[in-house]
Amino acid sequence: MSKLESLEHIVSFAKRRGFIFQSSEIYGGLSSCYDYGPLGVELKNNVKKAWWKAMVQDRNDVVGLDASILMHPKVWEASGHLEGFTDPLVDCKECKKRWRADHLLEAKGIKPTFEPGDWGNHKVRCPECEGELTEVRKFNLMFKTQMGALEDEADEVYLRPETCQGIYTNFLNVQNTMRKKLPFGIAQIGKAFRNEITPGHFTFRTREFEQMEQQYFSHPDDKKKIFDMWQEARMKWYLDLGIKKENLQFREHDPDELAHYASRALDIEYNYPGMGFSELAGIHDRGDWDLTRHSEFSGEKLEYFDQQENKKYIPHIIETSDGADRATLAFLVDAYDEVETRSGEEGGKHEKEVVLRLHKSLAPIKVAILPLSKKEPLQKLSDEIQTELRQNLMTMYDETGSIGKRYRRQDEIGTPYCVTVDFDSLEDKAVTVRDRDTMEQERIKIGELDRWFKEKFNF
Ligand code: ATP
């Protein structure tokens, strides 16, 4: 478990330290929408960069894509979203609170079925006020908007509820232009939108979020092997980036839980504070559902010509789907640590200090430059050092407060290294580098700094 007992702690920490703010806060906020602050955007970008590196840069069998959010309305007919991407919704007639009917049934240990008449027999009442509930209505989670100037039905489009459809519609473009042979994958990072009925839990469930998805196309006989490969690779990615093993687990979906397109689904779950193990990412066997449907609806044959077998067929797809926001939240929560005061400047008082033990590659700021005095000679030297380091690394300059306070501030935001420039630096042309985790201090020649950090950060 993380050192945090509830998400509330991380909500206030994330705000206080410039990671995540409520959207439109000065207007009272917009429910379940969040803005990433100066440190949050660095962290989330680093998460996305690490994903792209592992999924695209480090492999020969996966290529990237950036498809548009707005797509032809037929896409959502073919994908089944127009008809099937719904949640069962009930309202309380007394207190007007809105509920997910399936969640209410699950809480009572009843398998959710919503055949006409079923609902009334279940005799479920409002969990808040015991009031009577309405009949179940299907609520489509897609956001609808208008394209063009005329509010004509023909111009109705949707904000994509998942990024992968842009990958399917570009299957032939990518395969032909990149001369890809099966098996190969297409990866994409981008925004998705769902009009969730019951959003909440901070950035875990929002109505606008970002997905990091990859679709791997193969011969149907290779599916099992490929599923196993991705299952291992995706879990390893989280572990390599420092998430504690005991906070991650797999969860296989029961057959009756599966989405309309999937024949197998496995979640990677993270133990979010106050929530327990909840979905962080998914690996799905989508079979040939998507390409078959898009072939039918578009009239364009989304097939692959297998030269070895000398025949055409529709490839099968194994999808990996990670939420960039859920991943960022998991990294933030997992890295959160509290220790007794470490700066030695607090006169022996036992105070708690936050240390964000983020993996170096995810830390928003890699190196802080801290001159011991604000006066010219040290400022000038610090400025020269920063100019050199910032060519490769995200740096921060801080000259205010005692050095102990400044270390503390950097520990709180997860900065792996602090460079202290002191008066001796003017003479010995060296600085003190402090390590966030070991707190060890090393004297390093200024001329060697770039090479020293190159080794630490692998750039
Ligand atoms: P859940 O069961 O939690 O609603 P899901 O099964 O609908 O999630 P998928 O459709 O498999 O989720 O989406 C893939 C990934 O996208 C999820 O694993 C998650 O990381 C992310 N995701 C989905 N919905 C949201 C959301 N509303 N807010 C933030 N991230 C989301």
Tab-separated table of N, CA and C and ligand atoms in Angstrom, residues 85 87 100 141 161-162 192-194 196 199 202-213 238 251 253 261 267-268 272 278-282 284 319-327, ligand 1:
chain	number	residue	atom	x	y	z
A	85	PHE	N	-22.243	1.407	-26.605
A	85	PHE	CA	-21.387	2.050	-25.608
A	85	PHE	C	-22.242	2.832	-24.611
A	87	ASP	N	-24.151	2.965	-20.588
A	87	ASP	CA	-24.204	2.502	-19.197
A	87	ASP	C	-25.670	2.522	-18.767
A	100	ARG	N	-25.411	4.209	-11.338
A	100	ARG	CA	-25.204	3.158	-12.339
A	100	ARG	C	-25.942	1.929	-11.835
A	141	LEU	N	-22.369	7.007	-23.722
A	141	LEU	CA	-21.268	7.760	-23.094
A	141	LEU	C	-20.520	8.670	-24.065
A	161	PRO	N	-14.416	8.151	-28.115
A	161	PRO	CA	-14.388	7.623	-26.749
A	161	PRO	C	-13.198	6.695	-26.510
A	162	GLU	N	-12.467	6.368	-27.575
A	162	GLU	CA	-11.237	5.576	-27.456
A	162	GLU	C	-10.381	5.923	-28.658
A	192	ALA	N	-9.223	11.045	-25.255
A	192	ALA	CA	-10.494	10.365	-25.474
A	192	ALA	C	-11.502	11.000	-24.517
A	193	PHE	N	-12.776	10.875	-24.864
A	193	PHE	CA	-13.822	11.549	-24.090
A	193	PHE	C	-14.963	10.581	-23.802
A	194	ARG	N	-15.391	10.538	-22.562
A	194	ARG	CA	-16.556	9.712	-22.213
A	194	ARG	C	-17.401	10.478	-21.210
A	196	GLU	N	-18.968	10.039	-18.616
A	196	GLU	CA	-19.148	9.079	-17.515
A	196	GLU	C	-20.295	9.535	-16.610
A	199	PRO	N	-18.362	9.951	-12.571
A	199	PRO	CA	-16.916	10.180	-12.552
A	199	PRO	C	-16.449	10.348	-11.109
A	202	PHE	N	-10.684	11.629	-8.360
A	202	PHE	CA	-9.633	12.517	-8.876
A	202	PHE	C	-9.416	12.219	-10.357
A	203	THR	N	-8.174	12.054	-10.800
A	203	THR	CA	-7.951	11.856	-12.236
A	203	THR	C	-8.126	10.401	-12.658
A	204	PHE	N	-8.584	9.550	-11.745
A	204	PHE	CA	-8.794	8.141	-12.109
A	204	PHE	C	-9.929	8.011	-13.129
A	205	ARG	N	-11.033	8.702	-12.883
A	205	ARG	CA	-12.155	8.635	-13.822
A	205	ARG	C	-12.617	10.040	-14.165
A	206	THR	N	-12.238	10.496	-15.342
A	206	THR	CA	-12.616	11.838	-15.774
A	206	THR	C	-13.380	11.735	-17.089
A	207	ARG	N	-13.927	12.834	-17.517
A	207	ARG	CA	-14.695	12.779	-18.774
A	207	ARG	C	-13.807	13.062	-19.975
A	208	GLU	N	-12.682	13.719	-19.736
A	208	GLU	CA	-11.683	13.928	-20.794
A	208	GLU	C	-10.391	13.318	-20.273
A	209	PHE	N	-9.813	12.408	-21.012
A	209	PHE	CA	-8.597	11.766	-20.517
A	209	PHE	C	-7.726	11.359	-21.697
A	210	GLU	N	-6.544	10.848	-21.356
A	210	GLU	CA	-5.627	10.501	-22.427
A	210	GLU	C	-5.304	9.010	-22.389
A	211	GLN	N	-5.294	8.403	-23.561
A	211	GLN	CA	-4.985	6.976	-23.637
A	211	GLN	C	-3.670	6.753	-24.366
A	212	MET	N	-2.992	5.678	-24.003
A	212	MET	CA	-1.776	5.263	-24.709
A	212	MET	C	-2.110	3.851	-25.212
A	213	GLU	N	-2.464	3.761	-26.500
A	213	GLU	CA	-2.973	2.481	-26.997
A	213	GLU	C	-2.098	1.946	-28.121
A	238	TYR	N	5.653	-1.085	-15.966
A	238	TYR	CA	5.323	-0.404	-14.696
A	238	TYR	C	6.348	-0.733	-13.616
A	251	ARG	N	-5.963	-8.923	-13.438
A	251	ARG	CA	-7.323	-9.431	-13.201
A	251	ARG	C	-7.940	-9.846	-14.528
A	253	HIS	N	-10.952	-10.851	-16.898
A	253	HIS	CA	-12.393	-10.584	-16.930
A	253	HIS	C	-13.175	-11.883	-17.076
A	261	TYR	N	-16.588	-6.222	-28.241
A	261	TYR	CA	-15.580	-6.530	-29.248
A	261	TYR	C	-14.546	-7.548	-28.767
A	267	ASP	N	-6.977	-7.080	-17.065
A	267	ASP	CA	-6.601	-5.750	-16.575
A	267	ASP	C	-5.300	-5.826	-15.806
A	268	ILE	N	-4.533	-4.743	-15.865
A	268	ILE	CA	-3.470	-4.538	-14.879
A	268	ILE	C	-4.081	-3.574	-13.873
A	272	TYR	N	-4.863	1.756	-5.749
A	272	TYR	CA	-4.991	3.201	-5.484
A	272	TYR	C	-5.473	3.417	-4.045
A	278	SER	N	-7.715	-1.270	-8.733
A	278	SER	CA	-8.627	-0.769	-9.773
A	278	SER	C	-7.870	-0.690	-11.097
A	279	GLU	N	-8.641	-0.725	-12.188
A	279	GLU	CA	-8.013	-0.827	-13.522
A	279	GLU	C	-7.082	0.341	-13.849
A	280	LEU	N	-5.859	-0.045	-14.225
A	280	LEU	CA	-4.857	0.922	-14.659
A	280	LEU	C	-4.675	0.791	-16.173
A	281	ALA	N	-4.714	-0.440	-16.652
A	281	ALA	CA	-4.495	-0.703	-18.072
A	281	ALA	C	-5.182	-2.013	-18.446
A	282	GLY	N	-5.314	-2.236	-19.741
A	282	GLY	CA	-5.952	-3.476	-20.177
A	282	GLY	C	-5.213	-4.100	-21.349
A	284	HIS	N	-6.355	-6.647	-24.415
A	284	HIS	CA	-7.601	-7.214	-24.945
A	284	HIS	C	-7.368	-7.996	-26.222
A	319	GLU	N	-4.822	-5.828	-28.302
A	319	GLU	CA	-4.715	-4.413	-27.950
A	319	GLU	C	-4.083	-4.255	-26.558
A	320	THR	N	-3.183	-3.269	-26.440
A	320	THR	CA	-2.772	-2.852	-25.093
A	320	THR	C	-3.282	-1.430	-24.911
A	321	SER	N	-3.956	-1.195	-23.795
A	321	SER	CA	-4.574	0.119	-23.591
A	321	SER	C	-4.240	0.612	-22.188
A	322	ASP	N	-3.469	1.696	-22.135
A	322	ASP	CA	-3.074	2.264	-20.840
A	322	ASP	C	-3.616	3.682	-20.739
A	323	GLY	N	-4.092	4.062	-19.576
A	323	GLY	CA	-4.552	5.432	-19.379
A	323	GLY	C	-3.377	6.289	-18.920
A	324	ALA	N	-3.085	7.364	-19.669
A	324	ALA	CA	-1.953	8.216	-19.296
A	324	ALA	C	-2.215	8.896	-17.948
A	325	ASP	N	-3.479	9.227	-17.690
A	325	ASP	CA	-3.794	9.918	-16.428
A	325	ASP	C	-3.774	8.932	-15.256
A	326	ARG	N	-4.331	7.747	-15.481
A	326	ARG	CA	-4.301	6.742	-14.404
A	326	ARG	C	-2.869	6.312	-14.115
A	327	ALA	N	-2.039	6.237	-15.161
A	327	ALA	CA	-0.634	5.861	-14.948
A	327	ALA	C	0.091	6.975	-14.187
B	1	ATP	P1	-13.426	1.337	-16.384
B	1	ATP	O1	-13.901	-0.095	-16.234
B	1	ATP	O2	-12.592	1.821	-15.236
B	1	ATP	O3	-14.514	2.299	-16.785
B	1	ATP	P2	-12.789	0.680	-19.051
B	1	ATP	O4	-12.700	-0.809	-18.959
B	1	ATP	O5	-14.012	1.317	-19.605
B	1	ATP	O6	-12.439	1.334	-17.624
B	1	ATP	P3	-11.113	0.823	-21.356
B	1	ATP	O7	-12.235	1.121	-22.251
B	1	ATP	O8	-10.478	-0.525	-21.397
B	1	ATP	O9	-11.522	1.187	-19.843
B	1	ATP	O10	-10.038	1.963	-21.565
B	1	ATP	C1	-8.633	1.708	-21.513
B	1	ATP	C2	-7.924	2.545	-20.461
B	1	ATP	O11	-8.279	3.915	-20.577
B	1	ATP	C3	-8.282	2.155	-19.045
B	1	ATP	O12	-7.504	1.067	-18.592
B	1	ATP	C4	-7.963	3.417	-18.300
B	1	ATP	O13	-6.576	3.484	-17.975
B	1	ATP	C5	-8.294	4.510	-19.294
B	1	ATP	N1	-9.612	5.093	-19.002
B	1	ATP	C6	-10.820	4.614	-19.393
B	1	ATP	N2	-11.813	5.419	-18.964
B	1	ATP	C7	-11.218	6.435	-18.289
B	1	ATP	C8	-11.698	7.604	-17.620
B	1	ATP	N3	-12.995	7.899	-17.579
B	1	ATP	N4	-10.804	8.426	-17.023
B	1	ATP	C9	-9.474	8.169	-17.078
B	1	ATP	N5	-8.969	7.091	-17.699
B	1	ATP	C10	-9.808	6.233	-18.304
